[in-house]
């Protein structure tokens, strides 16, 4: 699905009838983010008492640049990486490329909506691992080689801005149109924004 959407976008972007013309001078700022990644918050069983996973620290970093359509509207492409996680002999690396439309409702508040292309790389050393499963245990197989998983998410966010510093809460919805597979991930981050003229 996400590949077809990408091809449609590329076809429109390269067609003569596409009304939007990119003006590179409108990329005026760069932002650098750091925060925590809250994967499937409240949706994964954490212990035998049926408690679900809560807030935790899973660090991620990102970088973005804002394309100013006008004083209130921006298009913001962003690259990010969730720092490698290891659990039960399996390592995970998550990379994402995302684009938001941002609306500055006030000088201190931005509302954001967009989509992310997620690339999850998982690898293991092979073998088996025994984990709790309710009141019993169950044996799970550990992958012997690396595997990539690709997902496209639907995103919503709110950003609180104070000069060059901002705080953002972002929601990523996986499989938004499939009720049985739908899941939610959040990120909470702190950003520092600089002028591209200062940076270069």
PDB file of C-alpha atoms in Angstrom:
ATOM      1  CA  UNK A   1       0.000   0.000   0.000  1.00  0.00           C
ATOM      2  CA  UNK A   2       2.674   2.535   1.021  1.00  0.00           C
ATOM      3  CA  UNK A   3       4.688   1.833  -2.160  1.00  0.00           C
ATOM      4  CA  UNK A   4       1.666   2.662  -4.333  1.00  0.00           C
ATOM      5  CA  UNK A   5       1.095   5.919  -2.437  1.00  0.00           C
ATOM      6  CA  UNK A   6       4.762   6.849  -2.912  1.00  0.00           C
ATOM      7  CA  UNK A   7       4.569   6.221  -6.678  1.00  0.00           C
ATOM      8  CA  UNK A   8       1.399   8.308  -6.985  1.00  0.00           C
ATOM      9  CA  UNK A   9       3.047  11.164  -5.106  1.00  0.00           C
ATOM     10  CA  UNK A  10       6.165  10.992  -7.293  1.00  0.00           C
ATOM     11  CA  UNK A  11       4.050  10.946 -10.449  1.00  0.00           C
ATOM     12  CA  UNK A  12       2.151  14.031  -9.336  1.00  0.00           C
ATOM     13  CA  UNK A  13       5.286  15.825  -8.205  1.00  0.00           C
ATOM     14  CA  UNK A  14       6.966  15.360 -11.596  1.00  0.00           C
ATOM     15  CA  UNK A  15       3.920  16.137 -13.744  1.00  0.00           C
ATOM     16  CA  UNK A  16       3.522  19.503 -15.466  1.00  0.00           C
ATOM     17  CA  UNK A  17       0.009  19.896 -14.069  1.00  0.00           C
ATOM     18  CA  UNK A  18       1.149  19.658 -10.459  1.00  0.00           C
ATOM     19  CA  UNK A  19       0.614  23.155  -9.039  1.00  0.00           C
ATOM     20  CA  UNK A  20       3.154  23.040  -6.216  1.00  0.00           C
ATOM     21  CA  UNK A  21       6.637  24.233  -7.163  1.00  0.00           C
ATOM     22  CA  UNK A  22       9.403  23.729  -4.635  1.00  0.00           C
ATOM     23  CA  UNK A  23      11.307  26.870  -3.677  1.00  0.00           C
ATOM     24  CA  UNK A  24      14.398  25.775  -1.755  1.00  0.00           C
ATOM     25  CA  UNK A  25      14.791  29.260  -0.246  1.00  0.00           C
ATOM     26  CA  UNK A  26      11.670  28.611   1.808  1.00  0.00           C
ATOM     27  CA  UNK A  27      13.564  26.037   3.893  1.00  0.00           C
ATOM     28  CA  UNK A  28      14.667  28.591   6.488  1.00  0.00           C
ATOM     29  CA  UNK A  29      15.255  26.566   9.663  1.00  0.00           C
ATOM     30  CA  UNK A  30      16.552  23.215  10.877  1.00  0.00           C
ATOM     31  CA  UNK A  31      15.451  21.437  14.047  1.00  0.00           C
ATOM     32  CA  UNK A  32      17.135  18.702  16.056  1.00  0.00           C
ATOM     33  CA  UNK A  33      15.034  16.457  18.278  1.00  0.00           C
ATOM     34  CA  UNK A  34      15.701  14.088  21.138  1.00  0.00           C
ATOM     35  CA  UNK A  35      13.148  12.271  23.216  1.00  0.00           C
ATOM     36  CA  UNK A  36      11.534   8.983  24.165  1.00  0.00           C
ATOM     37  CA  UNK A  37       9.673   6.522  21.933  1.00  0.00           C
ATOM     38  CA  UNK A  38       6.592   4.909  23.522  1.00  0.00           C
ATOM     39  CA  UNK A  39       5.837   1.890  21.357  1.00  0.00           C
ATOM     40  CA  UNK A  40       2.330   0.376  21.587  1.00  0.00           C
ATOM     41  CA  UNK A  41       1.733   2.300  24.817  1.00  0.00           C
ATOM     42  CA  UNK A  42      -0.800   0.520  27.034  1.00  0.00           C
ATOM     43  CA  UNK A  43      -1.310  -2.260  24.475  1.00  0.00           C
ATOM     44  CA  UNK A  44       1.359  -4.814  25.407  1.00  0.00           C
ATOM     45  CA  UNK A  45       1.016  -7.129  28.406  1.00  0.00           C
ATOM     46  CA  UNK A  46       3.847  -6.413  30.838  1.00  0.00           C
ATOM     47  CA  UNK A  47       3.379  -9.024  33.595  1.00  0.00           C
ATOM     48  CA  UNK A  48       1.260 -11.945  34.837  1.00  0.00           C
ATOM     49  CA  UNK A  49      -1.250  -9.598  36.500  1.00  0.00           C
ATOM     50  CA  UNK A  50      -2.388  -8.391  33.061  1.00  0.00           C
ATOM     51  CA  UNK A  51      -0.817  -4.967  33.567  1.00  0.00           C
ATOM     52  CA  UNK A  52       0.084  -3.300  30.275  1.00  0.00           C
ATOM     53  CA  UNK A  53       3.230  -1.418  29.371  1.00  0.00           C
ATOM     54  CA  UNK A  54       3.408   2.184  30.558  1.00  0.00           C
ATOM     55  CA  UNK A  55       5.725   5.149  30.207  1.00  0.00           C
ATOM     56  CA  UNK A  56       9.364   4.229  29.669  1.00  0.00           C
ATOM     57  CA  UNK A  57      12.563   5.687  28.307  1.00  0.00           C
ATOM     58  CA  UNK A  58      13.432   4.484  24.811  1.00  0.00           C
ATOM     59  CA  UNK A  59      15.614   7.252  23.363  1.00  0.00           C
ATOM     60  CA  UNK A  60      15.295   8.500  19.806  1.00  0.00           C
ATOM     61  CA  UNK A  61      16.844  11.331  17.808  1.00  0.00           C
ATOM     62  CA  UNK A  62      15.707  13.215  14.736  1.00  0.00           C
ATOM     63  CA  UNK A  63      16.367  16.125  12.418  1.00  0.00           C
ATOM     64  CA  UNK A  64      13.941  18.154  10.343  1.00  0.00           C
ATOM     65  CA  UNK A  65      13.628  21.286   8.246  1.00  0.00           C
ATOM     66  CA  UNK A  66      10.537  23.462   7.847  1.00  0.00           C
ATOM     67  CA  UNK A  67       9.314  24.595   4.435  1.00  0.00           C
ATOM     68  CA  UNK A  68       7.389  27.833   4.975  1.00  0.00           C
ATOM     69  CA  UNK A  69       4.289  28.071   2.800  1.00  0.00           C
ATOM     70  CA  UNK A  70       3.352  31.283   4.618  1.00  0.00           C
ATOM     71  CA  UNK A  71       3.528  32.659   8.168  1.00  0.00           C
ATOM     72  CA  UNK A  72       1.117  30.039   9.576  1.00  0.00           C
ATOM     73  CA  UNK A  73       1.538  26.978   7.356  1.00  0.00           C
ATOM     74  CA  UNK A  74       4.569  24.701   6.981  1.00  0.00           C
ATOM     75  CA  UNK A  75       5.550  21.368   5.464  1.00  0.00           C
ATOM     76  CA  UNK A  76       8.110  19.627   7.689  1.00  0.00           C
ATOM     77  CA  UNK A  77      10.099  16.587   6.473  1.00  0.00           C
ATOM     78  CA  UNK A  78      11.921  14.704   9.233  1.00  0.00           C
ATOM     79  CA  UNK A  79      14.405  11.848   9.598  1.00  0.00           C
ATOM     80  CA  UNK A  80      14.646   9.872  12.815  1.00  0.00           C
ATOM     81  CA  UNK A  81      16.230   6.894  14.517  1.00  0.00           C
ATOM     82  CA  UNK A  82      15.131   5.019  17.643  1.00  0.00           C
ATOM     83  CA  UNK A  83      18.307   3.976  19.466  1.00  0.00           C
ATOM     84  CA  UNK A  84      18.929   0.225  19.233  1.00  0.00           C
ATOM     85  CA  UNK A  85      16.967  -1.892  21.697  1.00  0.00           C
ATOM     86  CA  UNK A  86      17.812  -5.416  22.818  1.00  0.00           C
ATOM     87  CA  UNK A  87      15.392  -7.784  24.536  1.00  0.00           C
ATOM     88  CA  UNK A  88      15.311 -11.594  24.844  1.00  0.00           C
ATOM     89  CA  UNK A  89      18.308 -11.976  22.491  1.00  0.00           C
ATOM     90  CA  UNK A  90      16.673  -9.892  19.742  1.00  0.00           C
ATOM     91  CA  UNK A  91      17.912  -6.452  18.674  1.00  0.00           C
ATOM     92  CA  UNK A  92      15.687  -3.828  17.058  1.00  0.00           C
ATOM     93  CA  UNK A  93      16.618  -0.733  15.087  1.00  0.00           C
ATOM     94  CA  UNK A  94      13.870   1.607  13.899  1.00  0.00           C
ATOM     95  CA  UNK A  95      14.443   4.279  11.258  1.00  0.00           C
ATOM     96  CA  UNK A  96      11.729   6.599   9.988  1.00  0.00           C
ATOM     97  CA  UNK A  97      11.156   9.227   7.360  1.00  0.00           C
ATOM     98  CA  UNK A  98       8.109  11.387   7.933  1.00  0.00           C
ATOM     99  CA  UNK A  99       6.421  14.525   6.679  1.00  0.00           C
ATOM    100  CA  UNK A 100       4.049  16.766   8.608  1.00  0.00           C
ATOM    101  CA  UNK A 101       1.782  19.615   7.673  1.00  0.00           C
ATOM    102  CA  UNK A 102       2.032  22.121  10.535  1.00  0.00           C
ATOM    103  CA  UNK A 103      -0.385  24.919  11.345  1.00  0.00           C
ATOM    104  CA  UNK A 104       0.713  27.675  13.754  1.00  0.00           C
ATOM    105  CA  UNK A 105      -2.510  28.302  15.659  1.00  0.00           C
ATOM    106  CA  UNK A 106      -0.657  30.692  17.957  1.00  0.00           C
ATOM    107  CA  UNK A 107       2.923  31.867  18.262  1.00  0.00           C
ATOM    108  CA  UNK A 108       3.432  29.236  20.972  1.00  0.00           C
ATOM    109  CA  UNK A 109       1.353  26.377  19.501  1.00  0.00           C
ATOM    110  CA  UNK A 110       1.635  24.239  16.347  1.00  0.00           C
ATOM    111  CA  UNK A 111      -0.848  21.562  15.321  1.00  0.00           C
ATOM    112  CA  UNK A 112       0.611  18.847  13.114  1.00  0.00           C
ATOM    113  CA  UNK A 113      -0.703  16.061  10.878  1.00  0.00           C
ATOM    114  CA  UNK A 114       1.218  13.800   8.537  1.00  0.00           C
ATOM    115  CA  UNK A 115       2.537  10.349   7.787  1.00  0.00           C
ATOM    116  CA  UNK A 116       5.653   8.296   8.543  1.00  0.00           C
ATOM    117  CA  UNK A 117       7.425   5.553   6.615  1.00  0.00           C
ATOM    118  CA  UNK A 118       8.858   3.198   9.255  1.00  0.00           C
ATOM    119  CA  UNK A 119      11.706   0.740   8.670  1.00  0.00           C
ATOM    120  CA  UNK A 120      12.145  -1.772  11.491  1.00  0.00           C
ATOM    121  CA  UNK A 121      15.275  -3.948  11.418  1.00  0.00           C
ATOM    122  CA  UNK A 122      15.210  -6.977  13.753  1.00  0.00           C
ATOM    123  CA  UNK A 123      17.963  -9.547  14.184  1.00  0.00           C
ATOM    124  CA  UNK A 124      18.898 -12.329  16.576  1.00  0.00           C
ATOM    125  CA  UNK A 125      21.385 -15.098  17.222  1.00  0.00           C
ATOM    126  CA  UNK A 126      18.918 -17.965  16.704  1.00  0.00           C
ATOM    127  CA  UNK A 127      17.686 -20.564  19.154  1.00  0.00           C
ATOM    128  CA  UNK A 128      14.780 -20.485  21.594  1.00  0.00           C
ATOM    129  CA  UNK A 129      13.718 -18.466  24.622  1.00  0.00           C
ATOM    130  CA  UNK A 130      11.150 -19.337  27.304  1.00  0.00           C
ATOM    131  CA  UNK A 131       8.927 -16.458  28.429  1.00  0.00           C
ATOM    132  CA  UNK A 132       5.981 -16.046  30.777  1.00  0.00           C
ATOM    133  CA  UNK A 133       2.558 -16.378  29.170  1.00  0.00           C
ATOM    134  CA  UNK A 134      -0.132 -15.858  31.805  1.00  0.00           C
ATOM    135  CA  UNK A 135       0.237 -18.469  34.530  1.00  0.00           C
ATOM    136  CA  UNK A 136       2.390 -20.679  32.300  1.00  0.00           C
ATOM    137  CA  UNK A 137       5.417 -20.289  30.073  1.00  0.00           C
ATOM    138  CA  UNK A 138       5.806 -20.610  26.345  1.00  0.00           C
ATOM    139  CA  UNK A 139       8.780 -21.204  24.070  1.00  0.00           C
ATOM    140  CA  UNK A 140       9.481 -18.596  21.394  1.00  0.00           C
ATOM    141  CA  UNK A 141      11.898 -18.944  18.502  1.00  0.00           C
ATOM    142  CA  UNK A 142      14.617 -16.329  18.041  1.00  0.00           C
ATOM    143  CA  UNK A 143      15.356 -15.304  14.441  1.00  0.00           C
ATOM    144  CA  UNK A 144      18.730 -16.337  13.052  1.00  0.00           C
ATOM    145  CA  UNK A 145      19.045 -13.494  10.565  1.00  0.00           C
ATOM    146  CA  UNK A 146      18.043  -9.880  10.108  1.00  0.00           C
ATOM    147  CA  UNK A 147      14.581  -9.024   8.826  1.00  0.00           C
ATOM    148  CA  UNK A 148      13.120  -5.700   7.741  1.00  0.00           C
ATOM    149  CA  UNK A 149       9.520  -4.655   8.301  1.00  0.00           C
ATOM    150  CA  UNK A 150       7.982  -1.646   6.575  1.00  0.00           C
ATOM    151  CA  UNK A 151       4.986   0.343   7.787  1.00  0.00           C
ATOM    152  CA  UNK A 152       3.194   3.535   6.864  1.00  0.00           C
ATOM    153  CA  UNK A 153       1.556   5.419   9.747  1.00  0.00           C
ATOM    154  CA  UNK A 154      -0.971   8.197  10.096  1.00  0.00           C
ATOM    155  CA  UNK A 155       0.340  10.857  12.485  1.00  0.00           C
ATOM    156  CA  UNK A 156      -1.042  13.662  14.640  1.00  0.00           C
ATOM    157  CA  UNK A 157       0.957  15.972  16.876  1.00  0.00           C
ATOM    158  CA  UNK A 158       0.913  19.041  19.048  1.00  0.00           C
ATOM    159  CA  UNK A 159       3.992  21.219  19.574  1.00  0.00           C
ATOM    160  CA  UNK A 160       4.530  23.888  22.221  1.00  0.00           C
ATOM    161  CA  UNK A 161       7.025  26.536  21.083  1.00  0.00           C
ATOM    162  CA  UNK A 162       9.131  28.919  23.180  1.00  0.00           C
ATOM    163  CA  UNK A 163      11.528  30.788  20.864  1.00  0.00           C
ATOM    164  CA  UNK A 164      14.045  28.209  19.552  1.00  0.00           C
ATOM    165  CA  UNK A 165      12.997  25.485  22.027  1.00  0.00           C
ATOM    166  CA  UNK A 166       9.877  23.365  21.597  1.00  0.00           C
ATOM    167  CA  UNK A 167       8.240  20.302  23.139  1.00  0.00           C
ATOM    168  CA  UNK A 168       6.223  17.911  20.967  1.00  0.00           C
ATOM    169  CA  UNK A 169       3.826  15.046  21.606  1.00  0.00           C
ATOM    170  CA  UNK A 170       3.283  12.906  18.501  1.00  0.00           C
ATOM    171  CA  UNK A 171       0.875  10.031  17.843  1.00  0.00           C
ATOM    172  CA  UNK A 172       1.670   7.379  15.206  1.00  0.00           C
ATOM    173  CA  UNK A 173      -1.216   5.119  14.155  1.00  0.00           C
ATOM    174  CA  UNK A 174      -0.229   1.825  12.538  1.00  0.00           C
ATOM    175  CA  UNK A 175      -2.799   0.175  10.218  1.00  0.00           C
ATOM    176  CA  UNK A 176      -5.274   3.036  10.811  1.00  0.00           C
ATOM    177  CA  UNK A 177      -7.951   1.481   8.554  1.00  0.00           C
ATOM    178  CA  UNK A 178      -7.715  -2.069   9.959  1.00  0.00           C
ATOM    179  CA  UNK A 179      -9.477  -2.350  13.311  1.00  0.00           C
ATOM    180  CA  UNK A 180      -7.923  -5.703  14.212  1.00  0.00           C
ATOM    181  CA  UNK A 181      -4.319  -4.700  13.448  1.00  0.00           C
ATOM    182  CA  UNK A 182      -4.464  -1.044  14.489  1.00  0.00           C
ATOM    183  CA  UNK A 183      -1.918   0.027  17.113  1.00  0.00           C
ATOM    184  CA  UNK A 184      -0.642   3.284  18.551  1.00  0.00           C
ATOM    185  CA  UNK A 185       2.819   4.588  19.321  1.00  0.00           C
ATOM    186  CA  UNK A 186       3.686   7.946  20.893  1.00  0.00           C
ATOM    187  CA  UNK A 187       6.810  10.049  21.034  1.00  0.00           C
ATOM    188  CA  UNK A 188       7.653  12.859  23.426  1.00  0.00           C
ATOM    189  CA  UNK A 189      10.531  15.078  22.345  1.00  0.00           C
ATOM    190  CA  UNK A 190      12.414  18.296  22.910  1.00  0.00           C
ATOM    191  CA  UNK A 191      13.570  20.255  19.842  1.00  0.00           C
ATOM    192  CA  UNK A 192      16.112  22.972  19.216  1.00  0.00           C
ATOM    193  CA  UNK A 193      15.623  25.095  16.087  1.00  0.00           C
ATOM    194  CA  UNK A 194      18.294  27.144  14.327  1.00  0.00           C
ATOM    195  CA  UNK A 195      18.350  29.285  11.216  1.00  0.00           C
ATOM    196  CA  UNK A 196      19.912  27.573   8.181  1.00  0.00           C
ATOM    197  CA  UNK A 197      21.915  30.756   7.599  1.00  0.00           C
ATOM    198  CA  UNK A 198      23.457  30.388  11.061  1.00  0.00           C
ATOM    199  CA  UNK A 199      24.024  26.673  10.554  1.00  0.00           C
ATOM    200  CA  UNK A 200      25.809  27.041   7.219  1.00  0.00           C
TER     201      UNK A 200
END
